[in-house]
Tab-separated table of C-alpha atoms in Angstrom:
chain	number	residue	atom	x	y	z
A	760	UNK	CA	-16.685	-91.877	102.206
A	761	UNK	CA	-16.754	-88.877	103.998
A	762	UNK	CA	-20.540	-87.536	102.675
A	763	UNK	CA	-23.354	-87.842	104.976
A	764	UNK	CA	-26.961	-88.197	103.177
A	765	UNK	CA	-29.974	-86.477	104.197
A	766	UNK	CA	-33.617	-87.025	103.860
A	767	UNK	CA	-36.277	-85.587	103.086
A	768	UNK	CA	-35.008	-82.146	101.843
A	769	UNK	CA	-38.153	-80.398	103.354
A	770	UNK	CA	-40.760	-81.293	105.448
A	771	UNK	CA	-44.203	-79.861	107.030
A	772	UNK	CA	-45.349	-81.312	109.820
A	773	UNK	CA	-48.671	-80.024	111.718
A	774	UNK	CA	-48.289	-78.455	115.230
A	775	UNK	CA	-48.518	-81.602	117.827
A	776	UNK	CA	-47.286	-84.239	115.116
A	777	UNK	CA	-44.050	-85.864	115.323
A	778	UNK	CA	-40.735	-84.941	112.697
A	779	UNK	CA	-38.662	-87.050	111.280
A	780	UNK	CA	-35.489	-86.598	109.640
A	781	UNK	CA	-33.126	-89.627	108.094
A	782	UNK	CA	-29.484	-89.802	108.024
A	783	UNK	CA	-26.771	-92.162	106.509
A	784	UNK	CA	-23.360	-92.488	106.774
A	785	UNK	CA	-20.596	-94.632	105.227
A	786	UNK	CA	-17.488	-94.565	107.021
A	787	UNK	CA	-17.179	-96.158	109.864
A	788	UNK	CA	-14.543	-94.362	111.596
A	789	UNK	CA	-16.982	-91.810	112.618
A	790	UNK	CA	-17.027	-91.189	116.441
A	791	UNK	CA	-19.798	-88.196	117.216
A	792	UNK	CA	-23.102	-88.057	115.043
A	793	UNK	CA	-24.121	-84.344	116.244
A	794	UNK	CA	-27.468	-82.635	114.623
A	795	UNK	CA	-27.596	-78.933	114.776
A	796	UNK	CA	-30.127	-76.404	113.913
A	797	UNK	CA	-30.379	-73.401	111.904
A	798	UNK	CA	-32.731	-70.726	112.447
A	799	UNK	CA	-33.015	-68.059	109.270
A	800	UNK	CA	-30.254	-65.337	109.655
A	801	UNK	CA	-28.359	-67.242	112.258
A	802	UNK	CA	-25.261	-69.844	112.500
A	803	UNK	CA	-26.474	-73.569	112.896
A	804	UNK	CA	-26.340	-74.482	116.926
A	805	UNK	CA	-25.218	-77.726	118.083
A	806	UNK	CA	-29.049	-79.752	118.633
A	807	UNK	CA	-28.136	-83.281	120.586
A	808	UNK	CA	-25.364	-85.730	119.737
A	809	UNK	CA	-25.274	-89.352	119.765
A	810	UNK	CA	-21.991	-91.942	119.865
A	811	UNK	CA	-22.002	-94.544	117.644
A	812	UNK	CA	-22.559	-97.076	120.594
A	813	UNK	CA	-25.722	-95.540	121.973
A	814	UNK	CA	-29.090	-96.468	120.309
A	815	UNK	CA	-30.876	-93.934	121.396
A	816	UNK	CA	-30.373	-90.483	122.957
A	817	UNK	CA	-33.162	-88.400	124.122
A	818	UNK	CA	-33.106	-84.069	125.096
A	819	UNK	CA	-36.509	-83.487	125.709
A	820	UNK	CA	-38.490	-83.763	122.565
A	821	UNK	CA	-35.677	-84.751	120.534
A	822	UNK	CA	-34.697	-88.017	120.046
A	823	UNK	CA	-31.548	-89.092	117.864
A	824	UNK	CA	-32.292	-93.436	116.827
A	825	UNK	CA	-29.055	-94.880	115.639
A	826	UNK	CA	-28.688	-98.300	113.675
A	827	UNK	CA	-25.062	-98.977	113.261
A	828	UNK	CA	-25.226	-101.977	111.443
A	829	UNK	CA	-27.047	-100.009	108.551
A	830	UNK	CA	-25.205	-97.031	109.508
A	831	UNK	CA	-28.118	-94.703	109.483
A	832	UNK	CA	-29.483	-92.486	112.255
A	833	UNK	CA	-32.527	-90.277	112.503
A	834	UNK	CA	-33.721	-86.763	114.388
A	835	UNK	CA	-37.625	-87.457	115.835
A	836	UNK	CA	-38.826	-84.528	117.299
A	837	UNK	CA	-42.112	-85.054	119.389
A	838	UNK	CA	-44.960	-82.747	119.942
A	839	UNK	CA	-43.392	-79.918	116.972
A	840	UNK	CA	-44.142	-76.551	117.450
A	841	UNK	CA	-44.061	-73.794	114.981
A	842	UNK	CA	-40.930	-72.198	117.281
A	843	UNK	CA	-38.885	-75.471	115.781
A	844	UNK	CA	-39.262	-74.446	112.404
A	845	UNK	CA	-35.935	-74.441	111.118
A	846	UNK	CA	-33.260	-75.768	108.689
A	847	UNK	CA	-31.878	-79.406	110.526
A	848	UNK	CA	-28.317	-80.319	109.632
A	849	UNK	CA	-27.140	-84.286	110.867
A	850	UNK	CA	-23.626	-84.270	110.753
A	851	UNK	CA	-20.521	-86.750	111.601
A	852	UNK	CA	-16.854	-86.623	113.342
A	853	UNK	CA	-14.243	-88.566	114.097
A	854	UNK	CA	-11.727	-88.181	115.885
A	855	UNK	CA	-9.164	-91.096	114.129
A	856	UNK	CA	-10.050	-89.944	110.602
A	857	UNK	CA	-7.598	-87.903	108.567
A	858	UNK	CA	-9.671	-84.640	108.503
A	859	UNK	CA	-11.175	-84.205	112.239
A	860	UNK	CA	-14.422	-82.006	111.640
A	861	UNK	CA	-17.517	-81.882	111.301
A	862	UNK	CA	-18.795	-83.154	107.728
A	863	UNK	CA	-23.082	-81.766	107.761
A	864	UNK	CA	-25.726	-83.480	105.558
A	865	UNK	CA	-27.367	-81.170	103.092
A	866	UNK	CA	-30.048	-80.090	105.346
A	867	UNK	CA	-33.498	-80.374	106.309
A	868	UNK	CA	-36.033	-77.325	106.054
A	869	UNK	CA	-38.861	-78.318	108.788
A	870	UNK	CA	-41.707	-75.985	108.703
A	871	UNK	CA	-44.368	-76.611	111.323
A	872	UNK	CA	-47.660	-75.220	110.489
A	873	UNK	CA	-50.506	-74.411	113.161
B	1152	UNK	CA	-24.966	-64.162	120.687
B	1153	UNK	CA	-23.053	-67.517	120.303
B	1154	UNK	CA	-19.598	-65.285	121.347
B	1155	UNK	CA	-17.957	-65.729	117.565
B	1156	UNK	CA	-18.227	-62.898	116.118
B	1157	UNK	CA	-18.330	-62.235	112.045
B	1158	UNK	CA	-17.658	-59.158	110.008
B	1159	UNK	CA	-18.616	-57.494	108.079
B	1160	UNK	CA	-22.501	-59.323	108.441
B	1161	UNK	CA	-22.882	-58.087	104.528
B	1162	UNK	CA	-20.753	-57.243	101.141
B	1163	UNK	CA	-21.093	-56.710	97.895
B	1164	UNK	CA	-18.389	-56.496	95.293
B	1165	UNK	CA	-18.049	-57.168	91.629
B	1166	UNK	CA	-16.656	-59.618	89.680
B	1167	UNK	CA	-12.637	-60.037	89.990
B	1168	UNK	CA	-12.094	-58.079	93.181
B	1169	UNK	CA	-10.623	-59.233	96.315
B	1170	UNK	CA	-12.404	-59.134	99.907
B	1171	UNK	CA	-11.633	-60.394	103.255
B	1172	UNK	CA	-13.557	-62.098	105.914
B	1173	UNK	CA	-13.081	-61.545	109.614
B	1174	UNK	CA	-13.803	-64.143	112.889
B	1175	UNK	CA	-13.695	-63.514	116.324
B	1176	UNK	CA	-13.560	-66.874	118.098
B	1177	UNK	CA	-15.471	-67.753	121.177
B	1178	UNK	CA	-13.584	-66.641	124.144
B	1179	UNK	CA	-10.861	-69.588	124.913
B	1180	UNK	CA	-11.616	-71.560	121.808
B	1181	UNK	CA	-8.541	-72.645	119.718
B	1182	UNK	CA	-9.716	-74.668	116.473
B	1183	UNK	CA	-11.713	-72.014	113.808
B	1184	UNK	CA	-13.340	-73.842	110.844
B	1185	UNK	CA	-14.590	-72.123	107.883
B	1186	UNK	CA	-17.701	-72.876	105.887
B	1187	UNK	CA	-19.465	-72.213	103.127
B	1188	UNK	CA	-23.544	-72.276	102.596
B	1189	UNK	CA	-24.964	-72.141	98.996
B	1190	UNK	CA	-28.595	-73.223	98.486
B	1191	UNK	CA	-27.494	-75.940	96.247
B	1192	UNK	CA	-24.285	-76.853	97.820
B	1193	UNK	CA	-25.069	-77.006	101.836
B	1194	UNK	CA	-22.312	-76.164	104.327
B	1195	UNK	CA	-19.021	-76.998	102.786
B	1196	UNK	CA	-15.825	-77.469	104.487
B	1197	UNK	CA	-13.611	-74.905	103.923
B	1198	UNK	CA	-10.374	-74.980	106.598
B	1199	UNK	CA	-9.579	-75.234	109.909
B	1200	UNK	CA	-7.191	-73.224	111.957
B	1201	UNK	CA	-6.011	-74.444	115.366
B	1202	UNK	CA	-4.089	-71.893	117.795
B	1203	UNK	CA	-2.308	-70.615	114.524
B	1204	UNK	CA	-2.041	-73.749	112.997
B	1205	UNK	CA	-3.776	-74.944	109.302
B	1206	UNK	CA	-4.984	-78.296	111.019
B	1207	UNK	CA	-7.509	-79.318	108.354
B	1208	UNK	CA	-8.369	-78.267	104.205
B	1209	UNK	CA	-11.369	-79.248	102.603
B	1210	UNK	CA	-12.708	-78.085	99.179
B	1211	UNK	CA	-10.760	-74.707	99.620
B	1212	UNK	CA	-10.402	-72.977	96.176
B	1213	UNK	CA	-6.922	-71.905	95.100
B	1214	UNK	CA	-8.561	-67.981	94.759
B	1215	UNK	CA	-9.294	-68.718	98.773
B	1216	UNK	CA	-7.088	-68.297	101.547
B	1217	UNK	CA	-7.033	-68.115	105.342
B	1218	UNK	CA	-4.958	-66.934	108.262
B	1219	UNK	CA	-5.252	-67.371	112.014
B	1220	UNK	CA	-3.478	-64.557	113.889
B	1221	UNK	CA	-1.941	-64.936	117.220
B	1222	UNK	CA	-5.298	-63.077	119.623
B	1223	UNK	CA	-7.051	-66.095	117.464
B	1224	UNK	CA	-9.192	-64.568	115.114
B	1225	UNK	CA	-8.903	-65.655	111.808
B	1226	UNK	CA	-9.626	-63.606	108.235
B	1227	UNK	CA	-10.601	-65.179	105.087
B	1228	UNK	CA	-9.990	-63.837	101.632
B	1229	UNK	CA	-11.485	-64.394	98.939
B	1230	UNK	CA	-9.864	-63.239	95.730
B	1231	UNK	CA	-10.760	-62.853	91.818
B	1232	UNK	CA	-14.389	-63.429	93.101
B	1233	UNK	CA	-16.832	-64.924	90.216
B	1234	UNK	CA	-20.718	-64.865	90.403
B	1235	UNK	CA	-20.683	-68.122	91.860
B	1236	UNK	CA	-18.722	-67.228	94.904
B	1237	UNK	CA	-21.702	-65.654	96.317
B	1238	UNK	CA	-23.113	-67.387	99.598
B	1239	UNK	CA	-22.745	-67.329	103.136
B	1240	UNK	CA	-19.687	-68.149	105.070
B	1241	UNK	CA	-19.734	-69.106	108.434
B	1242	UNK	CA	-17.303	-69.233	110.890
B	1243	UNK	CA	-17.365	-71.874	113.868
B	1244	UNK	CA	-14.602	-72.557	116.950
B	1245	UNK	CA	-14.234	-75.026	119.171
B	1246	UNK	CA	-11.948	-75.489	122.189
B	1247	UNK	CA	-10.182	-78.079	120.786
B	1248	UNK	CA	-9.507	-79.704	117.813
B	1249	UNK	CA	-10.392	-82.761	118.155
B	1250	UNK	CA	-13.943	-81.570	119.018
B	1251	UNK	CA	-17.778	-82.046	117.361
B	1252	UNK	CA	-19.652	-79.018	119.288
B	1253	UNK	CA	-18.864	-76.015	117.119
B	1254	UNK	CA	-20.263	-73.101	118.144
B	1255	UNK	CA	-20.751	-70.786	114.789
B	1256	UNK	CA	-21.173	-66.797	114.062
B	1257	UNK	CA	-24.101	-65.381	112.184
B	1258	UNK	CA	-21.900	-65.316	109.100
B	1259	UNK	CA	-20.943	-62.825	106.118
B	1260	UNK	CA	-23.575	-62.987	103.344
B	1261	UNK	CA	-21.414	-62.215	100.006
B	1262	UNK	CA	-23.081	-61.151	97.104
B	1263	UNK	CA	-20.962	-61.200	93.897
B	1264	UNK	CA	-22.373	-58.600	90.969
């Protein structure tokens, strides 16, 4: 109940074309759904967030799409450029579950070629 | 710099020895989490600390324990370390603890020989 499942495990994506990046969840006591972003070398950084009543959430060229009836949720980043190549971690809290932090997916390695 | 500081950035120790882990929290933050990273395993939940506090325990080994002083950092050790305790370990802190926005260090890469 408390993994989150990630897809695909790496992706390449051409300079201009959009990213995607699928999430799913299974308990439903989850209150946040942050994505955060790891550069090689460095700690993963908090990306965009989304709440569970939201459908959609947009930072620019990052979008977070969030079905909760299927309980799935997905990362579209528009226009990629090489700078966002980077390992992508969705993630899920809740603040009324028994263990309040952050459980990540297994990761996404996005490499955007030129 | 994300303001958590880890040390030492690298180490390297054999088989059955002991080593500890340092974190620096953000200035202000009260809630430290640990992680682990391994290629095959992801980020893994270690423990949380909050203002002293074990708040939270995840898939903590036994040979694995943690601390949260009273300035706020926090130390991990690892002890009788095996081959497959090698990976990174992140720190992260938060202000709170009942928050999603962790800010994390750069981490301790561990190499076990």
């Amino acid at each position: 109940q408390q993994q989150v499942k990630q897809s695909p495990q790496s992706l390449i994506v051409q300079k201009g074309g959009i990213s995607i990046i699928n999430c799913a969840y299974e308990n439903t006591a989850f209150d946040y759904f942050p994505w955060y972003q790891q550069f090689p070398g460095k700690g993963p950084a908090l990306l965009i967030a989304i709440r569970p009543d939201v459908s959609e959430k947009k930072e620019g060229r990052f979008t977070i799409s969030f079905n909760k009836s299927a309980k799935q949720f997905s990362l579209h980043i528009m226009d990629s450029q090489p700078g966002d190549s980077a390992t992508y971690f969705c993630a899920a809290w809740g603040s009324k579950t028994s263990y309040d932090k952050v459980i990540f997916g297994p990761g996404t390695s996005l490499s955007v070629i030129p | 710099d994300s303001g958590v500081t880890q040390t030492p950035k690298h180490l390297i120790t054999a088989t059955g020895q002991r080593v500890t882990l340092r974190c620096s929290p953000r200035s202000g933050d009260l809630s430290v989490y640990w992680y682990q990273q391994s290629l095959d395993q992801g980020l893994q939940f270690l423990i949380q600390y909050y203002n002293g506090e074990e708040r939270a325990k995840g898939n903590i080994l036994e040979r694995f324990s943690a601390q949260q002083f009273p300035d706020l950092h926090s130390e991990l050790n690892l002890s009788s370390l095996e081959l497959g305790d090698s990976a990174l370990y992140f720190c992260a802190s938060s202000a709170s603890a009942e928050n999603y926005g962790y800010t994390f260090g750069s981490g301790t890469r561990l190499t076990v020989v």
